[in-house]
mmCIF file of C-alpha atoms and ligand atoms in Angstrom:
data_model
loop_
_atom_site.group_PDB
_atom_site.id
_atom_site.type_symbol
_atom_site.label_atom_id
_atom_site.label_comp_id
_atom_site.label_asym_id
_atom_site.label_seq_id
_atom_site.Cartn_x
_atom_site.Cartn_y
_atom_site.Cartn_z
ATOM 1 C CA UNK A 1188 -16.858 164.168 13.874
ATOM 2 C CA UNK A 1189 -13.318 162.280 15.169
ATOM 3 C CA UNK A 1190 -14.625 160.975 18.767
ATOM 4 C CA UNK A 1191 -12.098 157.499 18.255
ATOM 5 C CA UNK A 1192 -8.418 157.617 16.882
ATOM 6 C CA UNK A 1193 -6.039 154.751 16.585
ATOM 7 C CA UNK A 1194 -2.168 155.697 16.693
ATOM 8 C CA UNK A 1195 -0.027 153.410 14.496
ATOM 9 C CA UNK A 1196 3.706 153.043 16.404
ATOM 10 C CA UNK A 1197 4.214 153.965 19.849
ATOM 11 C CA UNK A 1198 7.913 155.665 19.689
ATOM 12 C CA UNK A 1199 9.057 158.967 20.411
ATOM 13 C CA UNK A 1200 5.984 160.462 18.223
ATOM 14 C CA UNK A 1201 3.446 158.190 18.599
ATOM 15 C CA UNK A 1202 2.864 157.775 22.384
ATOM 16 C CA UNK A 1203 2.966 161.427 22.383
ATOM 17 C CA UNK A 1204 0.313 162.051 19.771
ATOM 18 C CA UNK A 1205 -1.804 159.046 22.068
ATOM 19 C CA UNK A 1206 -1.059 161.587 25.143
ATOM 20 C CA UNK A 1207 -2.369 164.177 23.903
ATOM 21 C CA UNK A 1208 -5.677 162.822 22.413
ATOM 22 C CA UNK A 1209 -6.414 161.168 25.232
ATOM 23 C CA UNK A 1210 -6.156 164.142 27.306
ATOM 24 C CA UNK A 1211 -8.371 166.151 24.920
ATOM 25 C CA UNK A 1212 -10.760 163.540 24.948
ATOM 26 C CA UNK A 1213 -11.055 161.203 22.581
ATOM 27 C CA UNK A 1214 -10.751 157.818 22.599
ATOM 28 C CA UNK A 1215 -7.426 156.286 21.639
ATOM 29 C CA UNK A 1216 -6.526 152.677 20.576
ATOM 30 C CA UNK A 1217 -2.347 153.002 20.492
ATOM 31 C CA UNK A 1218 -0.875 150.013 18.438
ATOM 32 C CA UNK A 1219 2.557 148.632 18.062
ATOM 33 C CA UNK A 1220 3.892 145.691 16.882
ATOM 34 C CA UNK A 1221 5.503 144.095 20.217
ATOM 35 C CA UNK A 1222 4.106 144.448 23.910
ATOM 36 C CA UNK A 1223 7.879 145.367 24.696
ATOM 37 C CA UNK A 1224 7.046 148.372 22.636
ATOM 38 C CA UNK A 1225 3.896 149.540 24.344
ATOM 39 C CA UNK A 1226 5.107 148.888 27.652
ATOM 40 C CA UNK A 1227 7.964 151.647 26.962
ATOM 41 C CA UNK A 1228 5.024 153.719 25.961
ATOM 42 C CA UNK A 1229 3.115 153.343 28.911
ATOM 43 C CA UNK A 1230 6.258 154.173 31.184
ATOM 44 C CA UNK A 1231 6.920 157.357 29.220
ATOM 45 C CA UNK A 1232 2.845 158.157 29.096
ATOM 46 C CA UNK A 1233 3.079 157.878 32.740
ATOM 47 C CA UNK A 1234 5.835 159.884 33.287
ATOM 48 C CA UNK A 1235 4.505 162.931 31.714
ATOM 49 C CA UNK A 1236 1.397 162.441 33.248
ATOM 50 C CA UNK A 1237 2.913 162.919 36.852
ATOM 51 C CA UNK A 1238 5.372 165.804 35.765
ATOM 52 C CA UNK A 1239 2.046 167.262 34.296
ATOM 53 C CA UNK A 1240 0.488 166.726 37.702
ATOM 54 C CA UNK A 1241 3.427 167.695 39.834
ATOM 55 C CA UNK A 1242 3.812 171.175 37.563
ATOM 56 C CA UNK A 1243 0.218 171.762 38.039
ATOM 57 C CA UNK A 1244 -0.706 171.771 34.630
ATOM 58 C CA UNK A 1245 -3.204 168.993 34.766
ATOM 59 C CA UNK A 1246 -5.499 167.887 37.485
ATOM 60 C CA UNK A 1247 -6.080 164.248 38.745
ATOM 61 C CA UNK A 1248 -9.216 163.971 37.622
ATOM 62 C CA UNK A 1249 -7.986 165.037 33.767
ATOM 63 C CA UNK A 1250 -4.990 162.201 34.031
ATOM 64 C CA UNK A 1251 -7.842 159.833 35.219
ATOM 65 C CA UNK A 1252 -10.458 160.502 32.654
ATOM 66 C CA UNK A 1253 -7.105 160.425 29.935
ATOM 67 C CA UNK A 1254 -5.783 157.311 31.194
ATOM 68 C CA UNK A 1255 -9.531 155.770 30.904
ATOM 69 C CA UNK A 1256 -9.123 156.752 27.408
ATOM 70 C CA UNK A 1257 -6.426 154.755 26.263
ATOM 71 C CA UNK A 1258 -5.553 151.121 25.101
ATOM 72 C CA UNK A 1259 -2.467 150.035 24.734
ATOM 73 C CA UNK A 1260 -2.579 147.278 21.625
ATOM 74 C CA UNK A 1261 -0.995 145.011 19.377
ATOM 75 C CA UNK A 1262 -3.575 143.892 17.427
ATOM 76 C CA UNK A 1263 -3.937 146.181 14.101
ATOM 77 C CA UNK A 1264 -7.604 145.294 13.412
ATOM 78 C CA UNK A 1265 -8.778 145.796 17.010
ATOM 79 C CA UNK A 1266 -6.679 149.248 16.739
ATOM 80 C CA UNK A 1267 -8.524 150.613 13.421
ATOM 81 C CA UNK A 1268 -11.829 148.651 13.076
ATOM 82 C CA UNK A 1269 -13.537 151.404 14.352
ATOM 83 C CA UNK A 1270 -11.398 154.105 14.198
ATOM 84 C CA UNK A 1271 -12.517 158.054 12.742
ATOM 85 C CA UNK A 1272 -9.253 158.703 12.631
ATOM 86 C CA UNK A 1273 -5.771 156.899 12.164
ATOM 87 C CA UNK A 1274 -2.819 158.643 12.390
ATOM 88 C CA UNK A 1275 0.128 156.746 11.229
ATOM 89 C CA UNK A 1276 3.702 157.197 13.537
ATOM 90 C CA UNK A 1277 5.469 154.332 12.490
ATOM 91 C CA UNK A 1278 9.343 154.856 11.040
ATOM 92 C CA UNK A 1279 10.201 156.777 8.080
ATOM 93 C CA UNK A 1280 10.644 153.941 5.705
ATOM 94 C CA UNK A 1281 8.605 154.304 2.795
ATOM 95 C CA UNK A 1282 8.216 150.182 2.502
ATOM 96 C CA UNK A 1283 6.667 149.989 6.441
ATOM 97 C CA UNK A 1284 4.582 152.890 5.784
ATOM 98 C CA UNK A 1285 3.277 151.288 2.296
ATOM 99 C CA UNK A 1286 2.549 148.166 4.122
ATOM 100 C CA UNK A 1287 0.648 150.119 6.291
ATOM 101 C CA UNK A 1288 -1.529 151.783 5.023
ATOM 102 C CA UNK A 1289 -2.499 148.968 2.426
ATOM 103 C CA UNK A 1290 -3.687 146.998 5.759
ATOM 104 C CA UNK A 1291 -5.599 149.724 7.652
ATOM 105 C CA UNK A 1292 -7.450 150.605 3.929
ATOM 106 C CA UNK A 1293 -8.628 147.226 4.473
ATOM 107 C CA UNK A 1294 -9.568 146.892 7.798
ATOM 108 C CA UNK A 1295 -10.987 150.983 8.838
ATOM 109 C CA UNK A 1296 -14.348 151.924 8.530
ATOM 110 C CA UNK A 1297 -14.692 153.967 5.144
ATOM 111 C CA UNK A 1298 -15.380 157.098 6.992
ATOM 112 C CA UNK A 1299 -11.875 156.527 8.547
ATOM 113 C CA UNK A 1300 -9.658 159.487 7.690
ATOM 114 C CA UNK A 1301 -5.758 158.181 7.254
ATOM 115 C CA UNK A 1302 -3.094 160.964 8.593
ATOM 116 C CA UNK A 1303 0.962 159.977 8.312
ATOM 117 C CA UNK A 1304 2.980 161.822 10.793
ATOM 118 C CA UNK A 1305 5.567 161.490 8.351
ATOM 119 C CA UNK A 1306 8.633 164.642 8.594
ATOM 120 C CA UNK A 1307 9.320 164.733 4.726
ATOM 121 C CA UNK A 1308 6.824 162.081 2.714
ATOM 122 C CA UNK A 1309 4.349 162.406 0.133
ATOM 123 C CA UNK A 1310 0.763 162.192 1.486
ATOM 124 C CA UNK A 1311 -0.143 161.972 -2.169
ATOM 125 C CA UNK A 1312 2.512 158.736 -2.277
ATOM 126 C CA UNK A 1313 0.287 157.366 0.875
ATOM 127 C CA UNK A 1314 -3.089 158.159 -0.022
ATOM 128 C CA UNK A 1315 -2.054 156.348 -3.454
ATOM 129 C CA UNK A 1316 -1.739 152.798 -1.297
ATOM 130 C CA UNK A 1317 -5.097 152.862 -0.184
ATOM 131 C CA UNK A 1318 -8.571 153.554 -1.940
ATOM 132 C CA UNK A 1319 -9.455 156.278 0.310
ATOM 133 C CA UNK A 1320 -6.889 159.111 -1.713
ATOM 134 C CA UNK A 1321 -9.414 162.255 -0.549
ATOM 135 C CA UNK A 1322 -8.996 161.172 3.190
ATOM 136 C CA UNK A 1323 -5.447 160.956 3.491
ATOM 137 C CA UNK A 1324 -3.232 163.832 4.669
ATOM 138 C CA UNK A 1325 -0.201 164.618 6.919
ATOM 139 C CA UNK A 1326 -0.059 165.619 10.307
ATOM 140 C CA UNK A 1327 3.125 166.633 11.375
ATOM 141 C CA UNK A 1328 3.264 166.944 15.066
ATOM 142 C CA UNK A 1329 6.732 168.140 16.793
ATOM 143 C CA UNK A 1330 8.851 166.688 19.312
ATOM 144 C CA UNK A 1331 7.967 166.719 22.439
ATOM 145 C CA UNK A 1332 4.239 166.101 21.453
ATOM 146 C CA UNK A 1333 2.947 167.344 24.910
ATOM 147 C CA UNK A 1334 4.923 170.971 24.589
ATOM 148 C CA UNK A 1335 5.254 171.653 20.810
ATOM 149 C CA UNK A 1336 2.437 174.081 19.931
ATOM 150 C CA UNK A 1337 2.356 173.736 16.279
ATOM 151 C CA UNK A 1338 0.601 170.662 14.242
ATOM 152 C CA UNK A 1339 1.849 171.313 10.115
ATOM 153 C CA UNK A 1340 -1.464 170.051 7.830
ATOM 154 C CA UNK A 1341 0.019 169.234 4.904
ATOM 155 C CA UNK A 1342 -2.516 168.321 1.965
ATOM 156 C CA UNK A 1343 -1.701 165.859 -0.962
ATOM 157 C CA UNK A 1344 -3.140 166.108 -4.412
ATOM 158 C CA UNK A 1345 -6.124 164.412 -3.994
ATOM 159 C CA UNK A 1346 -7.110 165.138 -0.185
ATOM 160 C CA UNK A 1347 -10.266 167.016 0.076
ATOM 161 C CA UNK A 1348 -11.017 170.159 1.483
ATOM 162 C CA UNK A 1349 -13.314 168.628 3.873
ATOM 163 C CA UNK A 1350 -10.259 166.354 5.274
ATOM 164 C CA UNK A 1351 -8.033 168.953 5.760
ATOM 165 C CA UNK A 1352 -10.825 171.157 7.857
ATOM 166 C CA UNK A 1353 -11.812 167.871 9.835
ATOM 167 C CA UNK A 1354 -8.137 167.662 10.798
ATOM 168 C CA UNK A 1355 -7.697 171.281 11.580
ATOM 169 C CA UNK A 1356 -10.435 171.254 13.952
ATOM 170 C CA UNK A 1357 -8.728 168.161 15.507
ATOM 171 C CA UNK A 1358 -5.521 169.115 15.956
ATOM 172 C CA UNK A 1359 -7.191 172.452 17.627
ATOM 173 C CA UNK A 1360 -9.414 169.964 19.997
ATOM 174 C CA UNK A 1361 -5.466 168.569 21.041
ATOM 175 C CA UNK A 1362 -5.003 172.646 22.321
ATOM 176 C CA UNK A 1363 -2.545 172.630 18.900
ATOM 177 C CA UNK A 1364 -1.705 175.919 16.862
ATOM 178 C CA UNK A 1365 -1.969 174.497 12.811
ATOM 179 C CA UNK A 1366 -0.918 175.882 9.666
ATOM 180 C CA UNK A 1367 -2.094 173.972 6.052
ATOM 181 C CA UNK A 1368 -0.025 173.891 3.772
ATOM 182 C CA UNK A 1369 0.586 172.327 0.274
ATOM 183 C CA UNK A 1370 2.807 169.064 -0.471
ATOM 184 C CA UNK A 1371 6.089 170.104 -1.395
ATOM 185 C CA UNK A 1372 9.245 167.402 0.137
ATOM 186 C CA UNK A 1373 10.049 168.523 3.194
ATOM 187 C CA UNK A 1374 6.809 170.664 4.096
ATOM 188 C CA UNK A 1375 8.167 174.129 5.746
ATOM 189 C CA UNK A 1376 9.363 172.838 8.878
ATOM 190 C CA UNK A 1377 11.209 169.728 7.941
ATOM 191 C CA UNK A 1378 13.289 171.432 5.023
ATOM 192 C CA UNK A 1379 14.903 174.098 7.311
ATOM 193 C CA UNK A 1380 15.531 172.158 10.221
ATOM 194 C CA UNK A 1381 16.989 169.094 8.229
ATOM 195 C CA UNK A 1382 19.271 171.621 6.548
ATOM 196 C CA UNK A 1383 20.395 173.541 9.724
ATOM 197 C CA UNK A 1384 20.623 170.085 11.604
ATOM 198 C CA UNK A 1385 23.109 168.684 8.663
ATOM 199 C CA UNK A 1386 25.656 171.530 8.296
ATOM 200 C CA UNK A 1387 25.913 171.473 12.162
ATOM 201 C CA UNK A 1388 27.411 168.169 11.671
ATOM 202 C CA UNK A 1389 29.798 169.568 8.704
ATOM 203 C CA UNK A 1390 30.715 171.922 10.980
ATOM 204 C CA UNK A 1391 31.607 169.430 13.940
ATOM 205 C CA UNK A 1392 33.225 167.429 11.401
ATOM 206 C CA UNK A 1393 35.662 169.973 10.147
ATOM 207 C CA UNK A 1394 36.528 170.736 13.995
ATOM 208 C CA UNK A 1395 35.286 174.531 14.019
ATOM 209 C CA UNK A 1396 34.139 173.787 17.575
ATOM 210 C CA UNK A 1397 32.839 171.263 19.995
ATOM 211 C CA UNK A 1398 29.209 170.636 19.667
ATOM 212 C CA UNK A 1399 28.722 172.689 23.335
ATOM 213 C CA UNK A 1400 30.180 175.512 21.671
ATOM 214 C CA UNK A 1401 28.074 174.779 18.183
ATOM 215 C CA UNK A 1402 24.842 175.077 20.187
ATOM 216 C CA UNK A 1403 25.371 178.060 22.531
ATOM 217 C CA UNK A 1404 26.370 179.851 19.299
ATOM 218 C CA UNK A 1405 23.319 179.504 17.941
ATOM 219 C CA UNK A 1406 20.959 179.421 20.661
ATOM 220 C CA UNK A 1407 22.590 182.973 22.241
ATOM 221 C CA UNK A 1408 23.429 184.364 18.601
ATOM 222 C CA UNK A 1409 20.325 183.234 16.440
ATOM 223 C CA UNK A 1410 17.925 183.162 18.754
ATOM 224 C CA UNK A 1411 16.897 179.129 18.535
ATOM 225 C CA UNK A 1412 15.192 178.079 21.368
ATOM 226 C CA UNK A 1413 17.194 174.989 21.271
ATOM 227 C CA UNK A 1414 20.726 174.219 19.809
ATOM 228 C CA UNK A 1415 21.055 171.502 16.613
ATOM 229 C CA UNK A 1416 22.678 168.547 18.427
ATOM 230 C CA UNK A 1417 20.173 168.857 21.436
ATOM 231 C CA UNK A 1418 17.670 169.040 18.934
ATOM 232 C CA UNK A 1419 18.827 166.198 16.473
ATOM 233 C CA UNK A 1420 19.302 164.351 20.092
ATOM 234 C CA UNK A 1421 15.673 164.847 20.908
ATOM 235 C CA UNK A 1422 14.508 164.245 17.231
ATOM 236 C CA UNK A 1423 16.848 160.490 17.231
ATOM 237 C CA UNK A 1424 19.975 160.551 14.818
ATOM 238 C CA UNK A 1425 18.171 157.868 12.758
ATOM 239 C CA UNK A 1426 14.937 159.594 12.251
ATOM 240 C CA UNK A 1427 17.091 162.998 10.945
ATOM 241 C CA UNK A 1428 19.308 160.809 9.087
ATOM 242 C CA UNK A 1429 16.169 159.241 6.969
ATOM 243 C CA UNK A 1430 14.695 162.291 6.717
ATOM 244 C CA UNK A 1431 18.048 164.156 5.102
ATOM 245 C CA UNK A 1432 17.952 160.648 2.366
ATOM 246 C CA UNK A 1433 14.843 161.720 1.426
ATOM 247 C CA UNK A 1434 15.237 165.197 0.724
ATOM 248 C CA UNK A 1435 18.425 164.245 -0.901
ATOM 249 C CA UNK A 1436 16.851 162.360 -3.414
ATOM 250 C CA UNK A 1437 13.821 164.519 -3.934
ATOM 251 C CA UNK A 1438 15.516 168.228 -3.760
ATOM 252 C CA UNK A 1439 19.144 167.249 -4.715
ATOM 253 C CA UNK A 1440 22.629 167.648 -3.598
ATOM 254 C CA UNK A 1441 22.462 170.522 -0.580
ATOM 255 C CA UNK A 1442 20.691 168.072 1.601
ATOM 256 C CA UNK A 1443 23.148 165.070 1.148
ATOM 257 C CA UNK A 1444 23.621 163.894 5.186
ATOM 258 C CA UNK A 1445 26.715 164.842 6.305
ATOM 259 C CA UNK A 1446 29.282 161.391 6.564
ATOM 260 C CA UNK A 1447 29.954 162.187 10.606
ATOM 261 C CA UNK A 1448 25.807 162.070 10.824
ATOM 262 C CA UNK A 1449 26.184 158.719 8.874
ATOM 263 C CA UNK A 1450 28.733 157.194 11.252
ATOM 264 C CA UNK A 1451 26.923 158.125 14.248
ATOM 265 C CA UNK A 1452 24.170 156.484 13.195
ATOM 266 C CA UNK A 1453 26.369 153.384 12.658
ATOM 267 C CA UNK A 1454 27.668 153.460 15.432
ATOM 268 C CA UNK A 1455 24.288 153.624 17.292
ATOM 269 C CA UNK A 1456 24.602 156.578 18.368
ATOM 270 C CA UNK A 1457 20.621 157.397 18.131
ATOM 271 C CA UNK A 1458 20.231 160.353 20.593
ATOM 272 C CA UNK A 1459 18.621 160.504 23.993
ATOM 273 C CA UNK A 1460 16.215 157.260 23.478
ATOM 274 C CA UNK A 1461 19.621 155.512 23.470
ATOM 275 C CA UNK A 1462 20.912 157.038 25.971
ATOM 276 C CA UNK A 1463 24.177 158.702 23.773
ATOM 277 C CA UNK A 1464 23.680 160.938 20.684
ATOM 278 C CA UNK A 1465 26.245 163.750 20.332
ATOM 279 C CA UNK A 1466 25.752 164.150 23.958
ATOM 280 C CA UNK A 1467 25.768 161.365 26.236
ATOM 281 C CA UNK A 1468 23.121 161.134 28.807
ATOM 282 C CA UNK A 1469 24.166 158.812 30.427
ATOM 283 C CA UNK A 1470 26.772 160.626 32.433
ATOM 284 C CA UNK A 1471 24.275 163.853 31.985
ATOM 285 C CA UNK A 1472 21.231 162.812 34.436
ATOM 286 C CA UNK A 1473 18.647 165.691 32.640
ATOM 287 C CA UNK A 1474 15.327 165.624 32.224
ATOM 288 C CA UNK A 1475 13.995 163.835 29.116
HETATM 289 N N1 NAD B 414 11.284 162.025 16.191
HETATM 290 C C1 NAD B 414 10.851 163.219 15.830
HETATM 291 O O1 NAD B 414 11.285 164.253 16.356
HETATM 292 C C2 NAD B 414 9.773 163.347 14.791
HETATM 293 C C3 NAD B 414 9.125 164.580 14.640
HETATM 294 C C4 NAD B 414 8.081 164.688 13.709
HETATM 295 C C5 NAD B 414 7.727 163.587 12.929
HETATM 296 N N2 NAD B 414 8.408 162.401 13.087
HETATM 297 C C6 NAD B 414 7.984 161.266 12.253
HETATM 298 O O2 NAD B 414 7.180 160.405 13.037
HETATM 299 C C7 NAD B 414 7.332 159.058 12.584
HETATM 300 C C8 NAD B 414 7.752 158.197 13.761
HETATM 301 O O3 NAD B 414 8.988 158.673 14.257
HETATM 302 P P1 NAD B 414 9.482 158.356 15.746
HETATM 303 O O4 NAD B 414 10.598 159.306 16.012
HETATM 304 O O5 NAD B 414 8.326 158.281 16.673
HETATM 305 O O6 NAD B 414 10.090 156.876 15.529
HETATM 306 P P2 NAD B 414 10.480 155.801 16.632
HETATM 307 O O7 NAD B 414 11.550 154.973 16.017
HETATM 308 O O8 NAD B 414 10.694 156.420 17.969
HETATM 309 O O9 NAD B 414 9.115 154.928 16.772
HETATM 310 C C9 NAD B 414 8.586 154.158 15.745
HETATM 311 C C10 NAD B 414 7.691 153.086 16.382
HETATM 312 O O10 NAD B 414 7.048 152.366 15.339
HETATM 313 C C11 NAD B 414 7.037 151.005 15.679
HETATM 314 N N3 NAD B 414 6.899 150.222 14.469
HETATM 315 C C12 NAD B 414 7.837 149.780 13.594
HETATM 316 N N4 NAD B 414 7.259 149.102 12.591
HETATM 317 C C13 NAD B 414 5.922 149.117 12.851
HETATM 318 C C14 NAD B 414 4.797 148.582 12.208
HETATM 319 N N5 NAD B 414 4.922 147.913 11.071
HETATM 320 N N6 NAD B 414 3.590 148.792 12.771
HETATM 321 C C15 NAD B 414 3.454 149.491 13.922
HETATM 322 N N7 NAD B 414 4.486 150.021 14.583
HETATM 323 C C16 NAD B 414 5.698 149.827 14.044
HETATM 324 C C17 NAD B 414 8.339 150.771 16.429
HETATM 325 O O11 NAD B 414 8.227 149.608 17.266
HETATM 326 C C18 NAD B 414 8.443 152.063 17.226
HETATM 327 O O12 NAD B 414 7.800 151.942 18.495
HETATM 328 C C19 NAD B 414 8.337 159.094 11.439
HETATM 329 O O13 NAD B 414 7.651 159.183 10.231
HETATM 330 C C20 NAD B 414 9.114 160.378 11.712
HETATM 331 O O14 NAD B 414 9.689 160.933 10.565
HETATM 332 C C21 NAD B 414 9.406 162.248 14.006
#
């Protein structure tokens, strides 16, 4: 039974994944690499903890038992020596994530079940850095952590059966809806969006509208809870970008990243955690 999780890289996905276990109760070491880093992730823990509070959704008692729950730390080995469960949210980089998980095979318990986070990687490419290939599998949790209902269980050749049902019963424990599915680049959710995300940007970059007018087209015509820019905004430009490289080179030439996506990036252009994506937020003043 998962009763202590570590959670590798405190960004956008990790800090969120650490919310949410905590808040489900388990224990939860989060790691990252600088204390600049997990002081970010405190902040942003925080603040959803008080809009949680202030909407009523949790009580004080749950954010204090939560908070209780959670270490903020940069040590690796403190993070995983006793972990059940790791689940891995650093960039999507293939080289950091190899590094990775070559140092927590080493340093977990060998009970310790490995899950990437990854968007489009091969668990089977992950579980082959460690020794552990039957207890390695990806959990793809959506952005925002806290409000995305759906945790994608994707199983690599070798995980076991028994993996994939500990994990499903985890992610449930986290109040998460779960589907399993087989390895394939790009999983379900990950091919579509990176494909609708991309031609948005053709589109913007052969002028057929402004991205306002992009968005409201979809979300009023097809139904999308959420238009493509203030999605890719949410997601990070970078993190979309990495993600469209990789299913470029796996599934071939209808996900090659569209050059405007490419100069954004450049031009750091990230999305909302730099404050200016397609949109700029920092004339905006919305809610994160
Ligand atoms: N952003 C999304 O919407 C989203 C959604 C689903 C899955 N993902 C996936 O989640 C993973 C993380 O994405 P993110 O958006 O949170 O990225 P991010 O850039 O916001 O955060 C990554 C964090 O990892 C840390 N880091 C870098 N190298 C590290 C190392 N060696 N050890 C520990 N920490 C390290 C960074 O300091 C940073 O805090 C990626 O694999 C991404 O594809 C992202």
């Amino acid at each position: 039974m998962i009763q202590k999780i570590a959670v590798l890289g405190s960004g956008v996905m990790g800090r969120g994944i650490a919310y949410i276990s905590a808040l489900a109760g388990f224990s939860v070491h989060l790691y990252d690499t600088s204390d600049e880093a997990l002081t970010n992730a405190k902040e942003e823990i925080n603040l959803i903890f008080q809009k949680g509070m202030s909407r009523q959704k949790i009580s004080l008692e749950q954010k204090e038992a939560a908070i209780s729950k959670l270490t903020f730390i940069t040590s690796i080995k403190e993070a995983v020596q006793s972990a059940d469960l790791v689940i891995e949210a650093v960039p999507e980089k293939i080289e950091i994530k190899k590094s990775i998980f070559e140092e927590i095979d080493k340093l977990a318990p060998e009970h310790c079940l490995f899950a990437t986070n990854t968007s489009t990687m091969s668990p089977t490419e992950m579980a082959s850095f460690t020794k552990r290939p039957s207890k390695v599998i990806a959990m793809h949790f959506f952005n925002p952590v806290h409000k995305m209902p759906l945790v994608e269980i994707i199983k690599g050749l070798e995980t076991a059966q028994e993996t994939a049902d500990v994990i499903k019963m985890t992610a449930e424990k986290m109040g998460k809806e779960t589907v399993v599915v087989n390895e394939f680049p790009g999983f379900v959710t990950s091919r579509i969006s990176a494909l609708v995300g991309n031609e948005a940007f053709y589109m913007l970059q052969e002028g057929i509208g402004t991205p306002e007018d992009i968005d409201k087209a979809i979300k009023l015509g097809l139904n999308y809870p959420m238009g493509p820019f203030e999605l890719v905004d949410l997601v990070g430009l970078d993190t979309r970008l990495n993600n469209l490289n990789y299913l470029h080179k796996t599934l071939g030439e209808k996900y090659r990243p569209a050059p405007l996506l490419i100069q954004y990036v450049k031009a750091g252009r990230l999305g909302r955690k730099t404050g200016i994506g397609v949109y700029d937020y920092t004339l905006r003043g919305d809610e994160a």
